[in-house]
Tab-separated table of C-alpha atoms in Angstrom:
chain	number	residue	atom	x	y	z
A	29	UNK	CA	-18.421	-5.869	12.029
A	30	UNK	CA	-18.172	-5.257	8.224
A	31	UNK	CA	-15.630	-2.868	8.453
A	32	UNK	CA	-13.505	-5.474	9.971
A	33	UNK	CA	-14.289	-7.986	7.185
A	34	UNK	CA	-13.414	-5.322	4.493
A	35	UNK	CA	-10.096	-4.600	5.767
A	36	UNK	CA	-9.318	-8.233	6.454
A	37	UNK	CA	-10.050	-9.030	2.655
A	38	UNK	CA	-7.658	-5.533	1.715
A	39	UNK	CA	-5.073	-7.611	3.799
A	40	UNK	CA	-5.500	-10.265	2.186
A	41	UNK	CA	-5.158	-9.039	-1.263
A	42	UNK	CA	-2.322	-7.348	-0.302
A	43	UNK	CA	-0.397	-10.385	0.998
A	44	UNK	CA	-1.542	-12.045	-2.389
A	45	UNK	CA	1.178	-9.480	-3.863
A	46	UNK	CA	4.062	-9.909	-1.618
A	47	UNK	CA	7.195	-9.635	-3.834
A	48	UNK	CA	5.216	-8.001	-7.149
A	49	UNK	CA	5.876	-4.351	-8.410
A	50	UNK	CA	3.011	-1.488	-7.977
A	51	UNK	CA	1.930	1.814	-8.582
A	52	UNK	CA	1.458	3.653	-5.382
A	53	UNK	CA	-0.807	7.089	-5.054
A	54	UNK	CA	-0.554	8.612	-2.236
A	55	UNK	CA	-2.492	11.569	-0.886
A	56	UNK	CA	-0.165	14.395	0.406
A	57	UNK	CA	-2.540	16.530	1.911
A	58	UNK	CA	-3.064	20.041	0.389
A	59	UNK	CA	-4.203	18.576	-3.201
A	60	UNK	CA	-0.506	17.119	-3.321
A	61	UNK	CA	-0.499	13.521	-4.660
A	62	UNK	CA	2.677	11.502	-4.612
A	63	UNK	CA	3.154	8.510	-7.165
A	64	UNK	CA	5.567	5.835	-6.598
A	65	UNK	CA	6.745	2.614	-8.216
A	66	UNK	CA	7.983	-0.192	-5.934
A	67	UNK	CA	7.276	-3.484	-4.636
A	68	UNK	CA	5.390	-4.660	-1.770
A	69	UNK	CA	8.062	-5.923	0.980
A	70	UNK	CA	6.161	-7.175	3.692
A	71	UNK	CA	2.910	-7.452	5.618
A	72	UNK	CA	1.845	-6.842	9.003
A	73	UNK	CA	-1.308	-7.493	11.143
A	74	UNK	CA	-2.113	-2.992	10.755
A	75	UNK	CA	0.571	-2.341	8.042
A	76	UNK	CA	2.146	-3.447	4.997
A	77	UNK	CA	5.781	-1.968	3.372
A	78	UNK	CA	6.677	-1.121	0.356
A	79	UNK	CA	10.056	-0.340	-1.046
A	80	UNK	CA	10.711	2.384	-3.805
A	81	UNK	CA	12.300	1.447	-6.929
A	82	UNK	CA	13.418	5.060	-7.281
A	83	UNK	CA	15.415	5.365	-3.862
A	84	UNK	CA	17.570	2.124	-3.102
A	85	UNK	CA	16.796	2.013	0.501
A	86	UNK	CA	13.476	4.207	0.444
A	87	UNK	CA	10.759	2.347	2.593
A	88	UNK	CA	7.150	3.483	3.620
A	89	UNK	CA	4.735	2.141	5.293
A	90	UNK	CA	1.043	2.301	5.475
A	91	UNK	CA	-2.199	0.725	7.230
A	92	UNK	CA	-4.919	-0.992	5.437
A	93	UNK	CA	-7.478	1.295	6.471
A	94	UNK	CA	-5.223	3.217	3.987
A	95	UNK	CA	-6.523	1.691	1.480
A	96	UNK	CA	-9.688	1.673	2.414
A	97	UNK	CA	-10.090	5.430	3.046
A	98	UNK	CA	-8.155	5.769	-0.635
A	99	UNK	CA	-5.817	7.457	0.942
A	100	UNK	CA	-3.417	5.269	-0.794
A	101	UNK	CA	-3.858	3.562	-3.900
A	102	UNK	CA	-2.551	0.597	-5.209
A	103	UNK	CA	-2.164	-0.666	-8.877
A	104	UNK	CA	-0.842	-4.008	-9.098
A	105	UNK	CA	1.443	-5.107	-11.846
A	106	UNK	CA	0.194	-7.961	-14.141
């Protein structure tokens, strides 16, 4: 039951930044880490977007247990 209310409040922090620029780190696997700028497109019940500032139609996609795991991580722009 806390799990659930942990992810819910990583969703809702997301969907706080809908439209705002971030900093994404993502874990590649095999010690490879991948970081991105972009902007947060949209937000699903499981997933949220983000598009890539360096690729003009570049999208990914992750889940908020994501974030949670730090698999991905998230820097928000002030």
């Amino acid at each position: 039951m806390e799990g659930r209310n942990v992810l819910l409040s990583i969703k809702k922090d997301i969907e706080r930044h809908v439209g705002q620029k971030v900093v994404l780190k993502a874990n590649g696997g095999r010690r490879k880490i991948f970081v991105n700028k972009g902007v947060i497109e949209k937000t699903y019940p499981s997933i949220f977007i983000i598009r890539l500032d360096n690729d003009t139609q570049r999208k990914v996609s992750y889940s908020y247990s994501d974030v949670l795991t730090k698999t991905v991580q998230l820097d928000f722009a002030k």
